Structure formats: C-alpha cells, structure tokens
XYZ file of C-alpha atoms in Angstrom:
638
model
C 84.373 -52.347 -166.615
C 84.172 -51.633 -170.613
C 80.382 -53.353 -171.842
C 82.367 -55.719 -174.260
C 83.604 -57.814 -171.422
C 79.996 -58.718 -170.208
C 80.158 -60.717 -173.457
C 83.553 -62.080 -173.051
C 83.644 -65.893 -174.976
C 85.012 -69.004 -174.115
C 86.943 -70.846 -176.112
C 86.116 -74.611 -177.005
C 89.462 -75.560 -176.482
C 90.108 -73.803 -173.259
C 86.741 -75.287 -172.129
C 88.323 -79.206 -173.086
C 91.474 -78.489 -171.333
C 89.719 -77.280 -168.047
C 88.267 -80.654 -168.182
C 91.576 -82.783 -168.536
C 92.739 -81.173 -165.313
C 94.319 -78.530 -166.361
C 93.304 -75.857 -163.558
C 93.104 -78.727 -160.652
C 89.689 -80.034 -160.705
C 88.858 -84.269 -160.238
C 87.499 -85.804 -163.287
C 84.251 -87.069 -163.193
C 83.962 -91.178 -163.777
C 83.166 -92.025 -167.514
C 80.295 -94.972 -167.353
C 77.551 -93.733 -169.809
C 76.511 -95.507 -173.448
C 74.170 -94.988 -175.629
C 71.349 -97.443 -174.114
C 71.800 -95.335 -170.439
C 71.771 -92.132 -172.066
C 68.022 -93.213 -173.481
C 67.168 -94.545 -170.707
C 67.965 -91.129 -168.826
C 65.834 -89.472 -171.290
C 62.727 -91.760 -171.140
C 63.520 -91.984 -167.265
C 63.218 -88.147 -167.026
C 60.363 -88.009 -169.725
C 58.211 -90.499 -169.020
C 56.443 -89.506 -165.575
C 54.515 -86.819 -164.113
C 53.251 -86.135 -168.314
C 51.835 -89.492 -168.423
C 50.653 -89.821 -164.808
C 49.946 -86.786 -164.609
C 49.209 -83.639 -166.454
C 47.906 -85.908 -169.532
C 44.322 -85.418 -167.831
C 44.272 -82.277 -167.650
C 45.355 -81.646 -170.949
C 42.863 -84.329 -172.905
C 40.188 -82.999 -170.730
C 41.055 -79.664 -172.528
C 41.995 -80.437 -175.858
C 40.096 -84.259 -176.227
C 41.378 -86.672 -178.310
C 43.233 -84.393 -180.624
C 45.865 -83.640 -177.613
C 47.695 -86.182 -179.606
C 48.826 -83.227 -182.546
C 49.624 -81.122 -179.574
C 52.393 -84.089 -178.478
C 53.432 -84.134 -181.503
C 53.908 -80.889 -182.283
C 55.552 -80.575 -178.435
C 57.693 -83.855 -179.484
C 58.778 -82.006 -183.279
C 59.814 -78.600 -181.006
C 61.873 -80.497 -178.758
C 63.479 -82.607 -181.252
C 64.384 -79.087 -183.443
C 65.987 -77.962 -179.821
C 67.674 -81.812 -179.678
C 69.026 -81.366 -183.256
C 71.040 -78.055 -181.513
C 71.868 -79.442 -178.208
C 73.374 -82.094 -179.806
C 75.317 -79.931 -182.386
C 76.497 -78.083 -178.906
C 77.591 -81.489 -177.384
C 79.484 -82.899 -180.208
C 81.132 -79.729 -179.963
C 81.597 -78.820 -176.494
C 81.298 -82.539 -174.756
C 81.508 -80.664 -171.140
C 79.203 -81.204 -168.334
C 77.112 -77.468 -168.144
C 74.479 -78.083 -170.738
C 72.860 -75.116 -172.110
C 74.733 -72.612 -169.973
C 78.082 -73.825 -171.431
C 77.040 -73.487 -174.889
C 75.686 -69.548 -174.361
C 79.404 -69.206 -172.888
C 80.965 -70.117 -176.551
C 77.852 -68.852 -178.522
C 77.122 -65.118 -176.681
C 79.070 -64.444 -173.828
C 79.379 -64.453 -170.367
C 76.506 -62.373 -169.189
C 74.080 -64.374 -171.653
C 75.996 -67.829 -170.115
C 74.588 -66.666 -166.352
C 71.137 -66.173 -167.407
C 70.431 -69.368 -168.830
C 72.732 -70.854 -166.353
C 70.216 -69.147 -163.632
C 67.236 -70.013 -165.633
C 68.466 -73.725 -165.782
C 69.328 -73.557 -161.761
C 65.457 -72.757 -161.549
C 64.013 -74.920 -164.003
C 65.653 -78.182 -162.904
C 64.937 -77.008 -159.076
C 61.153 -76.284 -159.614
C 60.859 -79.387 -161.902
C 62.158 -81.319 -159.085
C 59.732 -79.653 -156.621
C 56.799 -80.616 -159.278
C 57.661 -84.203 -159.541
C 58.335 -84.658 -156.303
C 54.763 -83.323 -155.110
C 53.119 -85.361 -157.529
C 55.251 -88.437 -156.210
C 53.863 -87.511 -152.794
C 50.173 -87.160 -154.503
C 50.563 -91.105 -156.173
C 52.391 -92.172 -152.813
C 50.033 -91.367 -150.312
C 47.191 -92.847 -152.563
C 49.206 -96.018 -152.532
C 49.050 -95.689 -148.940
C 45.798 -95.227 -148.619
C 45.156 -98.369 -150.907
C 46.500 -100.278 -148.099
C 44.292 -99.028 -145.294
C 47.019 -96.595 -144.350
C 45.871 -92.723 -144.175
C 47.835 -90.080 -143.780
C 46.504 -86.228 -142.344
C 45.783 -84.220 -145.073
C 47.971 -81.323 -143.653
C 51.253 -83.381 -143.590
C 50.390 -84.522 -147.529
C 49.268 -81.329 -149.002
C 51.442 -77.777 -149.505
C 50.880 -74.857 -147.951
C 49.532 -72.630 -151.223
C 47.178 -75.592 -152.561
C 45.438 -75.712 -149.238
C 45.276 -72.097 -148.489
C 43.939 -71.080 -151.735
C 41.380 -74.202 -151.909
C 40.345 -72.958 -148.188
C 39.573 -69.118 -149.873
C 37.955 -70.893 -152.600
C 35.805 -73.114 -150.982
C 34.198 -70.577 -148.737
C 33.972 -68.186 -151.846
C 31.523 -70.863 -153.816
C 29.940 -71.798 -150.318
C 29.328 -67.919 -149.489
C 27.538 -68.201 -153.337
C 24.860 -70.723 -152.230
C 27.223 -74.040 -152.678
C 27.313 -76.477 -150.320
C 30.502 -78.484 -149.263
C 28.947 -81.862 -150.782
C 28.974 -79.921 -154.299
C 32.258 -78.622 -154.121
C 35.531 -79.986 -156.494
C 36.898 -83.114 -154.574
C 40.105 -81.362 -154.752
C 38.637 -78.058 -152.892
C 37.464 -80.459 -150.247
C 40.519 -81.827 -149.529
C 41.967 -78.651 -149.016
C 39.645 -77.165 -147.350
C 39.788 -80.075 -144.633
C 43.411 -79.662 -144.554
C 43.514 -76.133 -143.890
C 40.279 -76.602 -141.006
C 42.350 -79.602 -139.191
C 46.121 -78.157 -139.410
C 47.687 -77.264 -136.062
C 48.047 -73.671 -135.826
C 50.366 -71.078 -134.496
C 48.402 -67.562 -133.967
C 46.785 -67.289 -137.357
C 49.814 -69.464 -139.270
C 48.552 -72.858 -140.396
C 51.386 -75.901 -139.812
C 50.619 -76.961 -143.584
C 53.869 -78.967 -145.364
C 53.625 -81.554 -148.065
C 56.407 -84.364 -145.687
C 56.667 -87.193 -148.359
C 57.711 -85.068 -150.202
C 60.640 -83.946 -148.621
C 61.307 -87.777 -147.970
C 61.565 -88.596 -151.731
C 64.214 -85.700 -152.285
C 66.314 -86.805 -149.312
C 66.509 -90.251 -150.697
C 67.118 -89.562 -154.055
C 69.917 -86.898 -153.576
C 71.108 -89.530 -151.065
C 71.269 -92.206 -154.603
C 72.405 -89.195 -156.748
C 75.482 -88.712 -154.074
C 76.418 -92.027 -154.131
C 77.492 -92.043 -157.606
C 77.281 -91.808 -161.108
C 77.241 -95.757 -161.692
C 74.614 -96.076 -158.965
C 72.446 -93.357 -160.542
C 72.582 -95.253 -164.075
C 71.778 -98.715 -162.347
C 68.565 -97.402 -160.609
C 67.537 -95.701 -163.577
C 67.879 -98.526 -166.138
C 65.728 -100.377 -163.702
C 62.626 -98.140 -163.145
C 62.686 -97.910 -166.810
C 62.290 -100.927 -167.480
C 59.454 -101.690 -164.973
C 57.413 -98.292 -165.759
C 57.862 -99.290 -169.552
C 56.284 -102.647 -168.936
C 53.860 -101.017 -166.883
C 52.804 -98.714 -170.104
C 53.070 -101.339 -172.407
C 50.236 -103.375 -170.212
C 48.233 -100.559 -169.824
C 47.754 -99.548 -173.714
C 47.133 -103.664 -174.204
C 44.825 -103.896 -171.861
C 43.187 -100.904 -172.625
C 42.840 -101.199 -176.072
C 40.019 -103.657 -175.414
C 37.837 -100.977 -173.636
C 38.122 -98.265 -176.298
C 34.358 -97.056 -177.575
C 35.401 -95.259 -180.767
C 32.557 -93.295 -180.122
C 34.369 -91.281 -177.520
C 36.681 -89.650 -180.241
C 33.561 -87.900 -181.961
C 34.352 -85.142 -181.624
C 38.110 -85.202 -182.158
C 38.557 -81.753 -181.187
C 36.036 -80.547 -179.197
C 36.773 -77.535 -177.958
C 38.945 -76.832 -181.508
C 42.551 -75.629 -181.455
C 42.076 -73.224 -178.713
C 41.425 -75.889 -176.285
C 44.620 -78.291 -178.163
C 46.600 -75.418 -177.764
C 45.175 -74.782 -173.774
C 47.662 -77.588 -172.726
C 50.770 -76.167 -174.244
C 52.012 -76.271 -170.681
C 51.318 -79.350 -169.827
C 52.265 -81.465 -172.042
C 55.632 -79.573 -172.773
C 56.040 -80.394 -169.067
C 56.010 -83.740 -170.402
C 58.654 -83.689 -172.599
C 61.104 -81.329 -170.347
C 64.177 -83.760 -169.443
C 65.402 -84.673 -172.266
C 67.997 -81.951 -172.178
C 69.243 -83.346 -168.366
C 70.827 -85.770 -170.970
C 73.291 -82.963 -171.908
C 74.533 -82.447 -168.424
C 76.463 -86.016 -168.140
C 78.526 -85.379 -171.221
C 81.805 -85.622 -168.936
C 80.597 -89.152 -168.017
C 79.992 -90.502 -171.464
C 82.483 -92.845 -172.665
C 81.747 -91.045 -176.140
C 80.124 -88.057 -175.939
C 80.468 -87.022 -179.454
C 78.818 -90.230 -180.763
C 76.526 -91.246 -178.332
C 75.090 -88.081 -176.701
C 73.281 -86.688 -180.047
C 71.948 -90.848 -180.342
C 70.695 -90.803 -176.996
C 69.007 -87.678 -176.898
C 67.011 -88.531 -180.256
C 66.081 -91.765 -179.287
C 64.262 -90.877 -175.887
C 62.483 -88.314 -177.848
C 61.476 -91.123 -180.227
C 60.462 -93.932 -177.572
C 58.406 -90.811 -175.648
C 56.486 -89.670 -178.217
C 55.063 -93.152 -179.463
C 54.271 -93.845 -176.063
C 52.537 -90.471 -175.490
C 50.509 -90.826 -178.421
C 49.477 -94.281 -177.867
C 48.081 -93.345 -174.511
C 46.307 -90.532 -174.586
C 44.308 -92.398 -177.791
C 43.760 -95.114 -175.098
C 43.236 -92.353 -172.242
C 40.055 -90.758 -174.751
C 38.702 -93.825 -176.241
C 38.118 -95.362 -172.968
C 35.767 -93.142 -172.056
C 34.721 -89.423 -172.421
C 37.603 -86.699 -172.381
C 35.453 -84.535 -170.190
C 36.307 -87.066 -167.462
C 39.847 -87.057 -167.536
C 40.346 -83.927 -165.382
C 41.853 -85.646 -162.693
C 45.619 -85.471 -161.453
C 45.569 -89.229 -161.563
C 44.165 -90.151 -165.380
C 45.252 -93.789 -165.733
C 44.376 -94.923 -162.167
C 41.106 -93.385 -162.765
C 40.369 -94.539 -166.328
C 40.782 -98.005 -164.866
C 38.672 -97.721 -161.913
C 35.973 -96.543 -163.332
C 35.772 -99.165 -165.882
C 35.857 -101.778 -162.515
C 39.611 -102.612 -163.227
C 40.738 -101.963 -160.041
C 43.689 -104.328 -160.104
C 45.105 -102.541 -163.052
C 44.807 -99.371 -160.839
C 46.617 -100.763 -158.090
C 49.519 -101.536 -160.782
C 49.428 -98.411 -162.027
C 49.905 -96.720 -158.783
C 52.838 -98.722 -158.221
C 54.314 -98.021 -161.358
C 53.801 -94.183 -160.932
C 55.820 -94.107 -157.356
C 58.521 -95.718 -159.491
C 58.194 -93.475 -162.582
C 58.153 -90.067 -160.361
C 61.110 -91.302 -158.550
C 63.040 -91.863 -162.175
C 62.206 -88.453 -163.074
C 63.672 -86.896 -160.242
C 66.787 -89.184 -160.137
C 67.802 -87.390 -163.740
C 66.630 -83.873 -162.432
C 68.572 -84.470 -159.211
C 70.936 -85.478 -161.179
C 71.035 -82.649 -163.824
C 70.893 -79.726 -161.421
C 74.493 -79.865 -159.621
C 76.376 -80.547 -162.792
C 75.608 -76.856 -163.599
C 75.923 -75.389 -160.502
C 79.614 -77.432 -161.002
C 79.868 -76.179 -164.809
C 79.301 -72.415 -163.342
C 81.279 -72.812 -160.081
C 84.180 -74.138 -162.686
C 83.961 -70.609 -164.724
C 84.436 -68.376 -161.647
C 80.958 -67.169 -161.456
C 79.631 -69.320 -158.398
C 81.914 -70.005 -155.253
C 84.665 -72.458 -155.748
C 82.912 -75.046 -153.392
C 80.229 -76.093 -156.064
C 83.088 -77.342 -158.262
C 84.483 -79.502 -155.990
C 84.119 -83.784 -157.140
C 83.830 -86.425 -154.207
C 87.316 -88.389 -154.804
C 85.367 -91.788 -154.261
C 82.487 -91.269 -155.560
C 83.366 -89.129 -158.468
C 80.455 -86.992 -158.154
C 80.102 -82.970 -157.402
C 79.309 -83.872 -153.931
C 78.784 -80.096 -152.126
C 76.639 -79.150 -155.175
C 74.326 -82.068 -154.878
C 73.940 -81.530 -150.798
C 73.035 -77.991 -151.391
C 70.603 -78.272 -154.356
C 69.181 -81.069 -152.087
C 68.072 -78.116 -149.579
C 66.998 -75.838 -152.729
C 64.562 -78.437 -153.900
C 63.583 -79.656 -150.147
C 62.190 -76.866 -148.573
C 59.862 -75.490 -151.746
C 58.251 -78.727 -151.889
C 57.124 -78.730 -148.641
C 55.364 -75.411 -149.699
C 54.848 -74.484 -153.519
C 51.511 -75.033 -155.863
C 51.976 -77.754 -158.156
C 50.537 -75.225 -160.763
C 52.573 -72.484 -160.330
C 55.717 -74.735 -160.477
C 54.814 -76.353 -163.160
C 54.409 -73.237 -165.550
C 57.343 -71.705 -164.430
C 59.507 -75.098 -165.112
C 58.211 -74.836 -168.811
C 59.147 -71.006 -168.859
C 62.530 -71.954 -167.610
C 63.262 -74.715 -169.976
C 61.944 -73.118 -173.279
C 64.136 -69.995 -172.626
C 66.953 -72.591 -172.169
C 65.642 -74.503 -175.332
C 65.451 -70.721 -177.245
C 69.539 -69.606 -176.435
C 70.116 -73.080 -177.543
C 68.957 -73.163 -181.125
C 69.614 -69.259 -181.327
C 73.348 -70.427 -180.667
C 73.935 -73.261 -183.056
C 72.361 -69.930 -185.517
C 74.643 -67.522 -184.067
C 78.141 -69.744 -184.755
C 76.584 -71.563 -188.109
C 79.009 -69.610 -190.298
C 81.734 -68.567 -188.277
C 84.629 -70.805 -189.704
C 87.244 -70.526 -186.525
C 84.837 -72.526 -184.256
C 86.059 -76.613 -183.503
C 83.082 -78.752 -185.426
C 82.200 -81.742 -183.321
C 81.243 -85.143 -185.085
C 77.262 -84.389 -185.266
C 76.567 -80.950 -187.143
C 72.526 -80.402 -187.547
C 71.999 -81.052 -191.472
C 71.351 -77.799 -193.383
C 68.448 -76.612 -195.082
C 68.790 -72.682 -195.726
C 65.413 -71.144 -194.586
C 66.499 -67.311 -196.428
C 63.341 -67.069 -198.358
C 61.491 -69.793 -196.547
C 60.612 -68.268 -193.263
C 59.609 -64.883 -194.929
C 57.261 -66.780 -197.036
C 55.703 -68.938 -193.815
C 55.271 -65.338 -192.685
C 53.156 -63.840 -195.168
C 51.206 -67.375 -195.351
C 50.503 -66.957 -192.024
C 49.495 -63.306 -192.147
C 47.225 -63.797 -194.727
C 45.624 -67.235 -193.653
C 45.063 -64.553 -190.123
C 43.370 -62.156 -191.783
C 41.181 -64.402 -194.310
C 40.077 -68.204 -192.790
C 40.877 -66.480 -188.933
C 39.524 -62.974 -189.420
C 37.128 -63.022 -186.892
C 39.681 -64.126 -183.833
C 42.739 -62.376 -184.825
C 40.637 -58.680 -185.320
C 39.347 -59.765 -181.617
C 42.752 -60.349 -180.695
C 43.737 -57.280 -181.778
C 41.132 -54.548 -181.025
C 41.611 -56.475 -177.618
C 37.436 -57.226 -177.190
C 36.355 -57.924 -174.107
C 35.601 -60.834 -172.783
C 33.097 -62.369 -170.347
C 34.475 -63.867 -166.731
C 33.571 -67.483 -166.316
C 30.440 -68.380 -163.632
C 33.232 -69.660 -161.274
C 35.302 -66.527 -161.807
C 32.579 -64.068 -161.239
C 31.068 -65.934 -158.002
C 34.830 -66.173 -156.014
C 35.047 -62.319 -156.938
C 31.571 -61.133 -155.039
C 31.469 -60.091 -151.292
C 28.703 -61.671 -149.303
C 26.247 -58.765 -150.136
C 26.731 -58.816 -153.984
C 26.159 -62.609 -153.571
C 22.853 -62.164 -152.066
C 21.612 -59.610 -154.472
C 22.993 -61.259 -157.267
C 20.802 -64.652 -156.212
C 17.350 -63.061 -155.738
C 18.335 -61.017 -159.179
C 18.864 -64.615 -160.827
C 15.806 -66.205 -158.964
C 13.158 -63.194 -159.189
C 11.280 -65.280 -162.237
C 11.095 -67.985 -159.283
C 12.132 -70.529 -162.335
C 15.016 -71.720 -160.636
C 13.496 -74.160 -158.228
C 15.153 -74.501 -154.467
C 18.841 -74.000 -156.210
C 20.693 -71.717 -154.112
C 24.214 -72.737 -156.416
C 25.097 -68.900 -157.961
C 28.043 -71.050 -159.871
C 25.605 -73.959 -160.894
C 22.827 -71.628 -161.637
C 25.584 -69.148 -164.231
C 26.809 -72.516 -165.646
C 23.246 -73.861 -166.877
C 23.651 -70.756 -169.498
C 25.801 -71.050 -172.969
C 27.148 -68.977 -175.719
C 25.057 -65.822 -176.426
C 22.700 -66.887 -173.609
C 25.092 -66.519 -170.975
C 26.874 -63.355 -172.216
C 23.098 -61.529 -172.211
C 22.579 -62.702 -168.773
C 25.963 -61.645 -167.379
C 25.030 -58.338 -169.233
C 22.097 -57.847 -166.856
C 23.659 -58.620 -163.362
C 23.487 -56.194 -161.321
C 27.259 -56.122 -160.345
C 30.445 -54.303 -161.501
C 31.796 -54.688 -165.049
C 34.879 -55.222 -163.647
C 33.486 -58.641 -162.104
C 31.185 -59.521 -164.616
C 34.481 -59.032 -167.873
C 37.840 -58.806 -168.640
C 38.837 -55.767 -170.465
C 41.294 -52.887 -170.925
C 44.929 -53.644 -169.778
C 43.645 -56.470 -167.669
C 42.701 -58.270 -170.532
C 45.746 -56.752 -172.593
C 47.987 -57.788 -170.010
C 47.603 -61.587 -170.711
C 48.210 -61.185 -174.432
C 51.457 -59.624 -174.395
C 53.555 -62.907 -174.105
C 51.952 -63.120 -177.867
C 52.758 -59.372 -178.744
C 56.262 -60.193 -177.647
C 55.692 -63.454 -180.089
C 54.774 -62.140 -183.081
C 56.589 -58.931 -182.937
C 59.989 -61.689 -182.704
C 59.117 -62.748 -185.783
C 59.476 -60.227 -187.640
C 62.972 -59.708 -186.803
C 63.565 -63.953 -186.748
C 62.373 -63.234 -190.926
C 64.725 -60.300 -191.183
C 67.620 -62.409 -189.796
C 67.146 -65.587 -191.844
C 66.948 -63.630 -194.683
C 70.001 -62.066 -194.442
C 72.273 -64.761 -192.435
C 71.153 -67.876 -194.482
C 70.047 -69.370 -191.620
C 69.267 -73.146 -190.603
C 65.890 -74.259 -190.744
C 66.340 -76.816 -188.475
C 67.462 -74.521 -185.995
C 65.066 -72.056 -186.387
C 62.220 -73.777 -186.210
C 63.525 -74.994 -182.860
C 64.009 -71.379 -181.956
C 60.270 -70.575 -183.280
C 58.490 -73.609 -181.577
C 59.911 -72.380 -178.246
C 59.408 -69.503 -178.262
C 55.559 -69.924 -179.286
C 54.903 -72.438 -176.717
C 56.412 -69.450 -174.407
C 54.220 -67.093 -175.319
C 51.240 -69.888 -174.804
C 52.200 -69.342 -170.994
C 51.183 -66.845 -168.785
C 51.946 -63.250 -168.289
C 52.590 -64.088 -164.809
C 54.685 -66.732 -165.320
C 56.703 -64.200 -167.603
C 56.808 -61.644 -164.552
C 57.899 -64.774 -161.913
C 60.417 -65.154 -164.038
C 61.799 -62.031 -164.942
C 61.966 -61.314 -161.340
C 64.391 -64.747 -161.394
C 66.577 -63.246 -163.779
C 66.453 -59.642 -161.693
C 67.815 -61.960 -158.824
C 70.509 -63.319 -161.209
C 71.911 -59.839 -162.357
C 72.149 -58.779 -158.815
C 74.157 -61.672 -158.224
C 76.144 -61.576 -160.781
C 77.420 -58.103 -160.857
C 77.577 -58.356 -156.993
C 79.881 -61.342 -156.782
C 80.470 -62.884 -160.376
C 81.595 -60.664 -162.622
C 84.491 -60.085 -160.523
C 85.367 -63.879 -159.693
C 84.620 -64.618 -163.219
C 87.752 -66.791 -164.443
C 87.900 -64.926 -167.530
C 87.823 -61.496 -166.054
C 91.168 -62.462 -164.274
C 93.070 -63.654 -167.707
C 91.969 -60.744 -169.184
C 93.393 -58.262 -166.034
C 96.495 -60.945 -166.219
C 97.020 -59.966 -169.833
C-alpha cells in the first residue's frame, strides 16, 4: 500500500449521503433540540468533578482553584468552537473521528477514533467507580453495610495494603493511617482468597453500568427524558448547596488565596479538566438532532457557560466554609456540611450525587457506541457495530459491547489511573479537532456549515506571545526556569522516602533520627520527617544514612517527568512558524495550545500508557481495518 493511501480522506458530501441510507444503513431517530443538547452537556459535566475531584483540586490550589476552572473552561470553549464548526460542516455521529477523516485522512482518523474509544470507556469506568463510592456511602447512612471487598477495585485494595504495611513498618500505627489506607488494608485482608489471589471487585459499579446500558439500548427518547429529569434534580441541589453554604462562608479561609502558588493551582489540571469532559459527547448525537447545524453549537456553548459558573461558585463556597487543607477527600460537599454539623444537607447531597453520577454515565455510555458505529460504517470495525435496532433506532450491538467493555474494567481498575487516562485521551481528541479546523481553514473546496469560528489572524500574535513568554521565563521566573532546564535534583517527600525503605533501613533511619533523644516516644518515621520544612527538611534528608536514590529524584528519573513539557515547548516553536506562514485563526489555535499544555501537565506514565493503547490500535488497523476500509475498496474498484 502506498503511503498516500494511509491518508486518504472522506468527502463531506459522501459522508452525508452515507447517513441518508445511501449504503444500506438505517438512520437514527431525530429527537433532540437545543435544550436537550445543553442538558446532555450539563449532565456530562456536572458529575464526578463537582462531587469528587473538586476536593483534591481545591486542597492543592486553595481558593485560587477558581482560576484553573476558568482556564479549563476557556480551553474547552476554544475547542468547542472547533467542534461546533465541524459539527455544522459534518452533522453526523462520530465526533472527532469523523472530523479527522475529513481533515487528515484515514490513519489519523483511526488513531483519534481509537483514542475516543478509550476516552469514553475509561471515562465511564471512572464515573462508575465514583458512583459506587457515593452509593455505598448512602447505604451506610441508612444502616446498610456492604463488605469492603465487594465495593472496592482490586488495584486500590492491593496498593493500599502494601503502602499501609510499609508505613507501619516505618513506625506508624494502624490508627494513624489515612482513612483510605485503612479501608484498603481491611478490604485486602478480609477478602476471600484462592491461594494468593484475593477476590476483590467493585460490584455496585457493575450494577449501575448494566442499568445505564439497558436504558441507552432502549432508545434516545428515553435517554433524553431520563437525562433531562436528572439534570433538573441535580441543578436544584447544587443551587441549594450554594444558597445554604453562602451563609457559612468565613472570608478568613480565603487568605491566602493561592497558598501553593501557580504550581499548586496547576497541580489540579487533570482533576479539573476531567470535570469538563463530556461536552464533546454532544457531537456524537448529531444524527439525532432535529437541526444539528444550528443546535449543536448552541448546545455546547450553553453547557460550558452554565457549568463554569456553577463550578466557580461551588469552589468559592467550599473554600470559604472550611480551610482548603481539609478538602482532600472523595466527597467534599458532603464532608463540608458534615463538618459544620448540617447532616440534613449531607443526606441531600449524597442522594443528588448518586443521581448526578448516573446522568454522567448515561451521556458517556450513549456517546461511545456511536463512535463504534461510525467506524464500522467506514469498514474500520466489523459490520455488526453499525447495526441499528429496527424498533429502538439505537446502535444496538455496539451498545451491548460497550457495556461489557466498561463493566469488566470497572470491577478492578484504580480511580486515579483511569481519571488521568481519560483526560489524556480527551485532550488528544481536542488537539486534533482544533488542528483539523486550522488545516481546513484555507481550503475553498470544503462545504461549510451554518456555523463558522470567528476569524482573528494569529500571524503575528503567536510568535510575539512566544517571545513574551521566553522573556518572562528568564527574568521574572528565572529560578524555576533554570531548575527545569538544568534538571536540578529534588528531595523526595517523607511518604516517598519511608515507603521505599526495607525493614532494616527503617530501623537504621529511626535510630539516626532519635539519636539526640528529642523526639520522645514518637516512632512514626513519616511523621518525624514531616515535622521539618524547607531548608531544614533538605538538610535533614541530606544527612540520612540511606541511598541517594531513596532521598532524591535526579538524572533520568527526574527528567522523564519533564518529557511531556519539553514536547509542549518544542511544539510551540513549530506552531508559531505554522501560524506565521499560514495566517492561522486565533481561536482554534488557542484551543490547540491550551489542550496541548494540559496534556503536558499529566504524568509521563499517562503518556506511556496512552502510547501503548495507540500501538495496540495501530496493530488492529494494519491487521484488519486497512484492508476492510470502504475507501480501500473504492480505490481498488476505480
């Protein structure tokens, strides 16, 4: 196969003809209007972010986390313009996959389609796990207690058990362990086992996936009605939280506003961006809209605007009610009202969280089969995935398969891992959609829809912004910049040091630290080391009688975490050149840069896992999809 055949593109008119039964596919039912699309977007966005991940982000960034919400909303807004333009141009199911087929060609379309499969599957796993946490908490408030080993994933239990053992080996008592580690330890030790294999699985997560998959299979009209009802309920609850919480705000809690500086705020990028994942799922419903070219752009924008306002207000209320340090919990809203002895509000929040998580899962589980269906229509996946139910008018086979794809990993996978993987897959899709708009902007032969992103020439803006950024980095932020470039070694945290020690090393370290007899009866190594800060902590660690590899992160071990940021910085140079030469449009360009930056803030391990996923996808493409592609048959027949 010639290299150019890997990048063969689909014609917009051919895509539209294909949807209109030109090649034997049944059409989907058209039931959606602007309010339904906006409701789907709000259903997807107001979920795990506001009820779970907002706590960790607030603990890292303090009240200033609102700027991260605004930045992320802005980045999603830029991407939404690009999505809206494509959705108006190509109003069919398939989202970024279909758009990439038009802009970049088949191979890139396959890659983005494969990434979207991961995004929706992993996103659903994440939401299902969060739903399980809130649901079991709600049961416990009613006096129903399930064994820990049937409400926790295997990875969390196993990792928590081994970390707890390491900390207890370092002198920490079980009572002083973090509550999450205690629960994981007990789940692991109390679970039934076959030999060395412990039987631990999150069964409530499986239950909700089965129920939601059945609803999505049943039909779009039923899914729409359920989503609209759940959105009304959770919006009322959130407005109630804001209205009640405002009276308990202590403005002293907003000082300092950014306790950990910009680094602390940006630390929550993954958690906050995950809160916005979902607005792109609206684009997968294009074939089910009454007027997709008009309504899709409006639905996306309204969803982002409404959700951003709510996120900022909730963040201000939470950080005003309690100190930001207290918010590093899995259920921050319920926790805050419990702490203020407003238990009636905690109960309401628990119920609304269960509803909110279910609505997010509904939208994600609705979007994924439509990606599979679009890829199947093009021959890149087996024909069964494009089968539409004759009565329900839904992609029936794809819906059932995606139910299994989500349900099985939800039993075993860790919440943090899947959140980051979902974020990187989504950001990758956003980057390619924004780049697609830029690639097509100057091509006169492309049919245009009713919506077009406002054009602002970035020819000089982008290069000048890059130069300004360099000047700022080497003047006002010189120390941090030079440390990044020189790969200056960093001292490990107390927890990282203690959990890396053998039993003999832990005893030796304890004897060294207690040699001056000023530490009393304290035998908790992590607590002892945590008592030192700044330069004093660095000096104490320097003198510890253990290997430097335990005390410090340096060399390639440190540099590897900077690789994503180096990729971003180098990309900026090429983007500036591209912008200057092609007079690129500013809004999609800002979307591309913002999303690429947020990808760079994710850990290198997420990039590695994502790369492995893409390599698996490429193996499938060259083994099956390339030969069975309808464009391949078309080129052979011609």
